[in-house]
XYZ file of C-alpha atoms in Angstrom:
662
model
C 156.337 117.339 109.903
C 158.155 116.446 113.135
C 157.428 119.070 115.816
C 160.289 120.948 117.451
C 160.044 120.339 121.184
C 162.905 122.707 122.061
C 164.598 120.017 124.127
C 167.607 122.294 124.585
C 165.538 124.419 126.978
C 165.246 121.575 129.502
C 168.944 121.520 130.486
C 169.354 125.262 129.822
C 166.798 126.310 132.441
C 168.710 124.891 135.453
C 171.925 126.363 134.000
C 170.336 129.830 134.018
C 169.264 129.288 137.633
C 172.800 128.223 138.564
C 174.279 131.284 136.852
C 171.904 133.730 138.538
C 172.437 132.337 142.031
C 176.151 131.768 141.479
C 176.816 135.314 140.278
C 174.245 137.303 142.240
C 173.028 134.988 145.002
C 175.307 136.471 147.650
C 173.358 139.717 147.348
C 169.962 138.006 147.379
C 167.830 137.130 150.363
C 167.290 133.432 150.983
C 163.742 133.748 149.682
C 164.972 135.054 146.312
C 167.655 132.333 146.089
C 164.966 129.707 146.677
C 162.605 131.320 144.180
C 165.285 131.306 141.458
C 166.424 127.729 142.113
C 162.923 126.265 142.328
C 161.524 128.282 139.423
C 164.126 127.142 136.904
C 164.271 123.534 138.133
C 160.474 123.377 138.277
C 160.240 124.817 134.762
C 162.540 122.045 133.510
C 160.276 119.461 135.155
C 157.191 121.093 133.643
C 158.790 120.982 130.197
C 159.657 117.321 130.718
C 156.014 116.599 131.545
C 154.935 118.518 128.429
C 157.336 116.456 126.312
C 156.018 113.245 127.891
C 152.419 114.280 127.184
C 153.125 114.593 123.474
C 155.584 111.721 123.233
C 153.122 109.222 121.756
C 152.743 111.378 118.633
C 156.494 111.477 117.954
C 158.487 109.305 115.615
C 161.265 107.877 117.770
C 164.080 108.457 118.082
C 163.342 112.174 117.950
C 166.514 114.197 117.280
C 166.807 117.970 117.586
C 169.869 119.716 116.158
C 170.932 122.791 118.142
C 174.272 123.952 116.724
C 177.361 122.613 114.945
C 180.221 121.804 117.283
C 183.274 119.849 116.093
C 184.308 119.390 112.476
C 187.523 117.513 111.709
C 187.749 115.810 108.328
C 184.942 113.313 108.075
C 184.359 113.364 111.831
C 181.713 115.636 113.274
C 179.908 115.980 116.569
C 177.068 118.425 117.070
C 175.097 119.899 119.905
C 171.997 117.801 119.364
C 169.482 116.146 121.663
C 168.047 112.651 121.413
C 164.649 111.604 122.720
C 163.410 108.031 122.841
C 161.631 105.971 125.536
C 164.887 105.405 127.439
C 165.901 109.064 127.578
C 162.289 110.029 128.416
C 162.319 107.771 131.494
C 165.630 109.273 132.609
C 164.379 112.792 131.869
C 161.322 112.371 134.073
C 163.281 110.718 136.894
C 165.996 113.383 136.934
C 163.683 116.403 136.739
C 160.906 114.960 138.918
C 162.947 113.554 141.792
C 165.442 116.398 141.436
C 162.697 119.004 141.841
C 161.353 117.285 144.968
C 164.842 117.244 146.471
C 165.218 120.952 145.687
C 162.016 121.601 147.650
C 163.195 119.458 150.569
C 166.553 121.257 150.597
C 164.862 124.581 151.320
C 163.890 123.399 154.788
C 166.960 121.260 155.437
C 169.567 123.879 154.482
C 167.727 127.054 155.530
C 170.042 127.966 158.397
C 173.279 126.908 156.683
C 175.974 129.255 155.477
C 176.608 129.307 151.750
C 172.895 128.873 151.076
C 173.108 130.432 147.612
C 176.150 128.286 146.741
C 174.261 125.121 147.588
C 171.378 125.881 145.258
C 173.759 127.078 142.555
C 175.505 123.687 142.724
C 172.193 121.805 142.725
C 171.025 123.616 139.590
C 174.422 123.107 137.959
C 174.220 119.399 138.652
C 170.771 119.260 137.052
C 172.122 120.961 133.917
C 174.933 118.445 133.462
C 172.768 115.425 134.286
C 170.112 116.477 131.795
C 172.801 117.055 129.174
C 174.056 113.532 129.818
C 170.691 111.821 129.378
C 169.539 113.890 126.385
C 172.833 113.845 124.441
C 172.703 112.698 120.832
C 176.289 111.440 120.816
C 178.904 109.998 123.132
C 180.981 113.195 123.147
C 178.139 115.368 124.429
C 177.278 112.586 126.871
C 180.886 112.710 128.076
C 180.600 116.463 128.688
C 177.574 115.812 130.918
C 179.394 112.831 132.446
C 182.363 114.989 133.474
C 180.082 117.806 134.540
C 178.149 115.718 137.043
C 181.510 114.624 138.439
C 182.442 118.273 138.954
C 179.066 119.122 140.504
C 179.338 116.054 142.732
C 182.753 117.216 143.947
C 181.343 120.643 144.811
C 178.294 119.231 146.615
C 180.074 116.473 148.548
C 182.649 118.997 149.763
C 180.045 121.697 150.415
C 181.166 121.933 154.042
C 184.719 122.507 152.838
C 185.988 123.664 156.244
C 185.389 120.114 157.499
C 188.424 118.000 156.573
C 186.480 114.779 156.115
C 184.039 116.468 153.701
C 186.828 118.055 151.669
C 188.672 114.725 151.507
C 185.500 112.889 150.486
C 184.955 115.336 147.630
C 188.509 114.834 146.378
C 188.212 111.063 146.709
C 185.021 111.000 144.635
C 186.607 113.209 141.982
C 189.804 111.162 141.688
C 188.180 107.706 141.707
C 185.722 108.824 139.043
C 188.608 110.025 136.874
C 189.920 106.444 136.834
C 186.657 105.228 135.377
C 186.471 108.192 133.004
C 189.828 107.220 131.520
C 188.353 103.901 130.394
C 185.297 105.670 128.960
C 187.548 108.067 127.027
C 189.651 105.269 125.495
C 186.427 103.580 124.386
C 185.424 106.798 122.607
C 188.779 106.901 120.809
C 188.220 103.345 119.577
C 184.741 104.245 118.334
C 186.135 107.212 116.397
C 188.973 105.181 114.890
C 186.879 102.229 113.741
C 183.465 103.767 113.052
C 184.350 107.398 112.348
C 181.579 108.782 114.541
C 180.319 109.180 118.087
C 176.742 109.792 117.009
C 174.495 107.113 118.533
C 172.555 106.383 115.349
C 175.640 106.178 113.125
C 177.655 104.060 115.559
C 174.813 101.603 116.169
C 173.994 101.354 112.459
C 177.633 100.495 111.763
C 177.703 97.875 114.514
C 174.293 96.297 113.814
C 175.459 94.141 110.862
C 178.407 92.780 112.849
C 178.156 89.313 114.332
C 178.434 88.281 117.964
C 182.076 88.026 119.073
C 182.049 84.439 120.281
C 185.682 83.674 119.472
C 187.207 85.743 122.256
C 188.009 89.381 122.788
C 187.485 91.491 119.694
C 186.953 95.173 119.007
C 183.428 95.343 120.452
C 184.493 93.374 123.524
C 187.338 95.830 124.123
C 185.008 98.807 123.720
C 182.413 97.185 125.994
C 184.942 96.457 128.740
C 186.280 100.019 128.591
C 182.757 101.410 128.808
C 182.222 99.107 131.789
C 185.259 100.647 133.511
C 183.661 104.069 133.121
C 180.330 102.775 134.388
C 181.976 101.163 137.430
C 183.443 104.521 138.428
C 180.261 106.527 138.053
C 177.916 103.848 139.429
C 180.204 102.775 142.287
C 180.809 99.143 141.381
C 183.725 96.930 142.381
C 186.566 97.974 142.472
C 185.702 101.682 142.140
C 182.888 101.835 144.704
C 184.980 103.280 147.560
C 184.074 106.917 146.916
C 180.343 106.584 147.497
C 180.248 105.741 151.241
C 182.595 108.644 151.983
C 180.356 110.922 149.918
C 177.836 110.753 152.769
C 179.894 113.608 154.256
C 177.866 115.942 152.066
C 174.471 117.311 153.131
C 171.715 114.696 153.137
C 169.837 116.195 150.142
C 173.063 115.707 148.165
C 173.076 112.044 149.127
C 169.496 111.735 147.921
C 169.995 113.571 144.642
C 173.401 112.427 143.498
C 174.038 109.147 145.254
C 170.597 107.564 145.096
C 168.354 108.937 142.373
C 170.445 110.350 139.539
C 174.232 110.530 139.155
C 175.107 107.015 140.241
C 172.600 105.632 137.764
C 174.471 107.301 134.882
C 176.644 104.205 134.457
C 173.584 101.979 134.179
C 172.062 104.366 131.644
C 175.278 104.429 129.593
C 175.430 100.617 129.425
C 171.754 100.415 128.479
C 172.235 103.100 125.832
C 175.199 101.088 124.464
C 173.242 97.829 124.402
C 173.993 97.311 120.694
C 177.690 97.047 121.569
C 177.189 94.780 124.567
C 174.738 92.495 122.780
C 177.507 91.596 120.329
C 180.189 91.247 123.014
C 179.133 88.377 125.310
C 182.422 88.525 127.228
C 181.793 92.160 128.144
C 178.167 91.362 128.954
C 179.260 88.545 131.268
C 181.705 90.920 132.956
C 178.820 93.342 133.597
C 176.752 90.552 135.170
C 179.611 89.252 137.341
C 180.618 92.683 138.609
C 177.001 93.567 139.343
C 176.340 90.309 141.183
C 179.503 90.501 143.290
C 178.950 94.179 144.090
C 175.354 93.560 145.155
C 176.419 90.821 147.577
C 179.614 92.509 148.794
C 177.962 95.833 149.636
C 174.971 94.137 151.259
C 177.212 92.243 153.682
C 178.877 95.497 154.715
C 175.513 97.215 155.164
C 174.509 94.581 157.735
C 177.034 95.916 160.279
C 176.948 99.686 159.742
C 175.582 101.883 162.531
C 175.555 105.277 160.777
C 172.095 105.617 159.226
C 173.460 107.279 156.078
C 176.258 104.724 155.675
C 173.709 101.878 155.738
C 171.853 103.597 152.913
C 175.111 104.259 151.060
C 176.046 100.568 150.946
C 172.451 99.773 150.108
C 172.751 102.059 147.075
C 175.905 100.284 145.903
C 174.136 96.937 146.311
C 171.030 98.049 144.406
C 173.180 99.419 141.594
C 174.714 95.956 141.455
C 171.213 94.596 140.798
C 170.873 96.987 137.862
C 174.238 95.858 136.465
C 173.153 92.237 136.890
C 170.014 92.953 134.861
C 171.995 94.581 132.060
C 174.558 91.777 132.175
C 171.939 89.106 131.494
C 170.482 91.177 128.660
C 167.430 92.351 130.632
C 168.062 96.039 129.968
C 164.407 96.983 130.443
C 164.337 95.318 133.873
C 167.498 97.209 134.850
C 165.978 100.564 133.845
C 162.722 99.621 135.584
C 164.670 99.069 138.817
C 166.560 102.317 138.188
C 163.233 104.161 138.178
C 161.700 102.492 141.245
C 165.028 102.780 143.092
C 164.976 106.542 142.482
C 161.636 106.673 144.305
C 162.337 104.546 147.357
C 166.049 105.301 147.813
C 165.531 109.026 147.337
C 162.802 108.743 149.976
C 165.032 106.746 152.324
C 167.767 109.385 152.235
C 165.330 112.265 152.665
C 163.579 110.460 155.520
C 166.970 109.773 157.105
C 167.660 113.492 156.838
C 164.339 114.146 158.558
C 165.375 111.790 161.373
C 168.748 113.534 161.677
C 166.964 116.879 161.715
C 164.600 115.631 164.444
C 167.324 114.488 166.833
C 169.646 117.447 166.486
C 172.175 115.999 164.045
C 172.569 112.466 165.405
C 173.423 109.840 162.753
C 174.310 106.815 164.901
C 171.321 104.450 165.049
C 172.536 103.115 168.407
C 171.589 106.516 169.876
C 168.105 106.544 168.367
C 164.998 104.449 169.034
C 161.337 105.008 169.845
C 160.894 107.807 167.306
C 157.800 106.497 165.528
C 155.372 108.317 167.816
C 157.317 111.585 167.844
C 157.926 111.944 164.113
C 154.984 109.988 162.645
C 155.103 111.461 159.134
C 158.755 110.552 158.785
C 158.080 107.110 160.242
C 155.252 106.181 157.891
C 156.942 107.486 154.764
C 160.182 105.712 155.640
C 158.175 102.569 156.325
C 156.840 102.648 152.757
C 160.374 102.990 151.399
C 161.684 100.196 153.642
C 159.055 97.715 152.471
C 159.669 98.815 148.877
C 163.413 98.201 148.936
C 162.905 94.900 150.780
C 160.747 93.709 147.884
C 157.371 93.145 149.511
C 154.306 93.262 147.244
C 152.624 95.503 146.243
C 155.414 98.042 146.758
C 157.401 99.350 143.781
C 160.642 97.549 144.541
C 158.936 94.157 144.454
C 158.059 94.394 140.762
C 161.435 95.597 139.516
C 163.525 93.314 141.732
C 161.367 90.319 140.817
C 161.833 91.083 137.102
C 165.631 91.158 137.515
C 165.784 87.907 139.491
C 163.522 86.064 137.066
C 165.546 87.194 134.055
C 168.760 86.237 135.862
C 167.364 82.749 136.547
C 167.019 82.183 132.799
C 170.752 82.724 132.323
C 172.312 81.270 135.470
C 170.954 79.892 138.730
C 174.160 81.145 140.354
C 173.245 84.736 139.521
C 169.711 84.095 140.741
C 170.846 82.430 143.975
C 173.238 85.243 144.868
C 170.512 87.729 143.981
C 168.014 86.062 146.308
C 170.548 85.895 149.153
C 171.308 89.581 148.586
C 167.564 90.296 148.746
C 167.484 88.540 152.131
C 170.414 90.662 153.381
C 168.784 93.818 152.023
C 165.575 93.089 153.897
C 167.514 92.293 157.063
C 169.673 95.433 157.206
C 166.824 97.734 156.176
C 164.471 96.402 158.858
C 167.396 96.517 161.292
C 167.613 100.238 160.496
C 163.833 100.552 160.832
C 163.656 98.834 164.226
C 166.752 100.560 165.667
C 165.505 103.995 164.616
C 161.790 103.907 165.343
C 161.112 101.157 167.909
C 162.070 100.446 171.503
C 163.202 103.199 173.852
C 165.135 106.322 172.929
C 168.823 105.622 173.523
C 170.294 109.049 172.789
C 172.158 111.319 175.140
C 169.920 113.482 177.258
C 171.955 116.577 176.536
C 171.759 116.494 172.752
C 172.767 114.642 169.646
C 176.146 113.476 168.511
C 176.844 116.274 166.071
C 178.754 114.566 163.279
C 176.738 116.345 160.604
C 177.379 120.090 160.286
C 173.641 120.358 159.709
C 173.393 120.161 163.484
C 174.123 123.798 164.185
C 174.460 125.746 167.373
C 171.154 126.138 169.083
C 169.644 122.906 167.734
C 167.029 121.561 170.145
C 168.050 118.772 172.480
C 166.880 115.373 171.223
C 164.778 114.376 174.179
C 161.315 115.095 175.432
C 159.699 117.843 173.405
C 163.089 118.519 171.744
C 162.544 115.711 169.236
C 160.485 117.369 166.545
C 158.901 116.569 163.215
C 160.338 118.248 160.141
C 158.632 121.311 158.641
C 155.992 120.833 155.953
C 158.310 121.875 153.143
C 160.463 118.830 153.995
C 157.526 116.487 154.581
C 155.717 117.205 151.310
C 158.427 115.579 149.116
C 158.470 112.607 151.516
C 154.751 112.033 151.040
C 154.956 112.262 147.238
C 157.905 109.856 147.099
C 156.101 107.519 149.515
C 153.141 107.330 147.122
C 155.531 106.570 144.249
C 157.328 103.966 146.385
C 154.023 102.202 146.908
C 152.499 102.370 143.434
C 155.428 103.272 141.167
C 155.838 99.647 140.101
C 152.199 98.950 139.312
C 152.838 99.632 135.639
C 154.358 96.138 135.635
C 157.591 94.902 134.094
C 155.811 93.611 130.974
C 154.262 96.983 130.104
C 157.500 98.770 130.950
C 159.415 96.366 128.698
C 156.928 97.030 125.886
C 157.379 100.790 126.310
C 161.167 100.441 126.008
C 161.046 97.907 123.170
C 161.755 100.541 120.455
C 165.099 101.133 122.173
C 166.169 97.540 122.782
C 164.718 95.875 119.674
C 167.846 96.307 117.542
C 169.469 93.039 118.493
C 169.180 89.849 120.491
C 171.592 89.234 123.306
C 174.033 86.384 123.118
C 172.218 84.695 125.995
C 168.816 84.567 124.339
C 169.425 84.091 120.599
C 168.247 80.496 120.566
C 165.176 81.303 122.663
C 164.213 84.116 120.306
C 164.582 81.863 117.267
C 162.257 79.166 118.610
C 158.550 80.054 119.080
C 157.040 79.075 122.402
C 153.987 76.867 122.754
C 151.055 77.483 125.145
C 152.338 74.661 127.374
C 155.741 76.341 127.575
C 154.047 79.624 128.474
C 152.273 77.882 131.363
C 155.526 76.326 132.546
C 157.195 79.735 132.429
C 154.328 81.272 134.426
C 154.679 78.533 137.049
C 158.441 79.083 137.190
C 158.005 82.823 137.605
C 155.485 82.267 140.411
C 157.909 79.885 142.140
C 160.844 82.277 141.852
C 158.683 85.170 143.013
C 157.542 83.196 146.061
C 161.146 82.397 146.967
C 162.273 86.043 146.690
C 159.326 87.259 148.789
C 160.089 84.511 151.301
C 163.693 85.762 151.483
C 162.417 89.275 152.223
C 160.070 87.932 154.912
C 162.924 85.961 156.471
C 165.022 89.115 156.618
C 162.188 90.954 158.362
C 161.733 88.143 160.868
C 165.459 87.920 161.663
C 165.695 91.694 162.170
C 162.682 91.566 164.522
C 164.183 88.640 166.423
C 167.572 90.327 166.937
C 166.518 93.915 167.563
C 163.067 93.639 169.153
C 162.495 90.180 170.615
C 166.028 89.360 171.833
C 168.107 92.561 171.634
C 171.008 90.960 173.518
C 171.703 88.551 170.639
C 173.495 90.943 168.221
C 176.289 91.608 170.715
C 176.644 87.888 171.438
C 176.778 87.055 167.734
C 179.374 89.789 167.122
C 181.555 88.423 169.916
C 181.143 84.887 168.609
C 182.178 85.814 165.071
C 185.261 87.622 166.345
C 187.658 88.639 163.586
C 185.172 88.031 160.777
C 182.707 90.477 162.317
C 185.491 93.021 162.753
C 186.494 92.598 159.098
C 182.933 93.203 157.901
C 182.514 96.146 160.297
C 185.718 97.657 158.894
C 184.476 97.110 155.322
C 186.947 94.295 154.625
C 189.804 96.814 154.968
C 189.486 97.794 151.307
C 190.123 101.478 152.019
C 193.191 100.566 154.034
C 194.404 98.330 151.209
C 193.987 101.107 148.634
C 195.760 103.539 150.943
C 198.696 101.153 151.300
C 198.946 100.303 147.610
C 198.192 103.643 145.962
C 198.049 106.597 148.352
C 201.043 106.147 150.645
C 203.508 105.343 147.840
C 202.708 108.758 146.351
C 203.257 110.496 149.667
C 206.140 108.631 151.311
C 209.737 107.642 150.632
C 211.482 107.399 147.301
C 208.228 107.446 145.347
C 207.398 110.785 146.888
C 210.845 112.070 145.921
C 210.341 110.738 142.399
C 206.863 112.249 142.207
C 208.058 115.615 143.432
C 210.994 115.377 141.053
C 208.668 114.832 138.128
C 206.217 117.436 139.409
C 208.807 120.136 140.082
C 211.577 119.383 137.603
C 209.457 118.371 134.631
C 205.896 119.703 134.893
C 206.581 122.895 136.863
C 209.892 123.482 135.080
C 208.201 123.199 131.679
C 205.499 125.688 132.603
C 207.880 128.055 134.361
C 210.366 127.785 131.491
C 207.660 128.590 128.967
C 206.637 131.639 130.987
C 210.254 132.806 131.338
C 210.827 132.300 127.626
C 207.728 134.265 126.723
C 208.814 137.064 129.050
C 212.285 137.226 127.488
C 210.902 137.237 123.959
C 208.405 139.971 124.806
C 211.175 141.969 126.499
C 213.302 141.719 123.340
C 210.393 142.752 121.156
C 209.617 145.611 123.508
C 212.993 147.167 122.719
C 212.048 147.257 119.055
C 209.459 149.930 119.956
C 211.996 152.758 120.107
C 209.839 155.590 118.778
C 212.456 156.227 116.043
C 210.804 156.512 112.618
C 213.998 155.547 110.803
C 214.176 152.358 112.901
C 210.574 151.506 112.032
C 211.259 152.121 108.319
C 214.238 149.815 108.494
C 212.164 147.027 110.039
C 209.477 147.491 107.358
C 212.104 147.273 104.620
C 213.629 144.171 106.152
C 210.213 142.552 106.417
C 209.337 143.398 102.826
C 212.655 141.975 101.656
C 211.986 138.757 103.556
C 208.515 138.409 102.016
C 209.857 139.040 98.484
C 212.673 136.545 98.982
C 210.195 133.912 100.152
C 207.896 134.500 97.166
C 210.811 134.201 94.751
C 211.941 130.985 96.419
C 208.450 129.512 96.219
C 208.156 130.492 92.557
C 211.347 128.663 91.650
C 210.314 125.375 93.239
């Protein structure tokens, strides 16, 4: 008999924590708020570990029905949870990294106003994210999908009195709605053609279908629409513009939502829908192209950024592009492997950046940092581990997952591989640029204090010079150390073993790219050739990372005058990259201003006021008039009431007679 793991408790626990702090937290002391938030999030993590411990004994996929939900004809969708190797990986990443970020947030946010609100939002986010990854059907996944968008809006705009933070929250919410529209249309197509949104039923219906090689068919359309949704949530071209602005939120928010969990939801959704994409090579190619272009595009922007959090933001977009590239070439396991290792080292990078910001009184501009490695050694060494991991140096975690993606990409297209290697070089360069500018050389900050862009830098923060630069408290350093260990050894499981673990999920079909390879058995000689090829490609990617390190050292340590000379020499091109290719300005011109200026604004207000508002106001006025008329019927006169009863009875009798004669 299949054991009942009570999976529903895992998302419910953070929801209870959110409810307690949201409703009562204003009356609680900060210690009680922390106890509630950490207890319920930690309990969810403990349950996830318990589930993982007994996972080997389960028949997968393991489905637990909770309650009936929607019944409409033959269509039904239930509250049910789905556990397989893919959802287990996501479950452990979300609860594990999420719990560490909760702990870190205690120290980082301790002096902030709205302390209880922050932890309420964090717990609420955990509830929706866990619902998303454990959902048994696309509809329940969509509820979690929309919920993390709501929680993201609340967390990004946490400092709502700051205009830039409020605007960033709205921007993230609106841009994500564009992607969600595509996701929703895809769900409608699944209902129409397959009559279900249940994963097992949909995939069983699709499995017998052939690969759509003759152009765009039903599965291609569904795949492309799902891709639109994934591009919004995972910040891919052209819907990536919300993520850099989201750095206006507190740094723990950046670590939780925009590095380790929410932005990977799009990658998870594509991997979960692999049966659809495997039979839609056009959609799969679109995933690979968008991922490749996004990885390169964001990496070039990251090279010129000076805000430490903005560098990491564009790095996140670029690394998500790697994951899309992996899925696009059919290497879903490699994409999820990189998702996991990325959660370790990118979560660590953001938390370490927060520790740096904390140390220097709120400063975020790397040009005003420098020489911090001796003053905040714990932050320095943990961030060093994360920097080498993301750059792809062995034996750090990022090396194994990035190498798996590049090698799989090389089997499909050397163009994908070449762009991937060049992006790896850029990644190494801008990350070691950050490392050198922050921790080496002489301190370049103002002697009177930091540049207080981040509201975390509150009144009374110590001046960032001399003894004023200070290491973070232990409650912030402990998560850094744990994530540093994972950034070093989190990839030692190896891509082959990770692929074997996920094979029950991705065994249901062969991608369009590898059908012929799967049909033909390989000989020992071919295995040796493949091993040599993998060693060659690995050497090239490590060489690219080493070249990036050397160039960063040359420009920012050996010859620090060169960057300014190069910037002046590149002129307009450098300015374009520094200004992020003017994409935000282009979107503002094409989409924002037309809704706010001129005739379009008049038209919009006309529709808003004369149609939408008028309809609602008219409905309210009509209801009021009807209720006013009915009110006069309540006269208190018994003869009047008797007359109304008689009239009603006569109407009922007349109707029954009319029905009987038909």
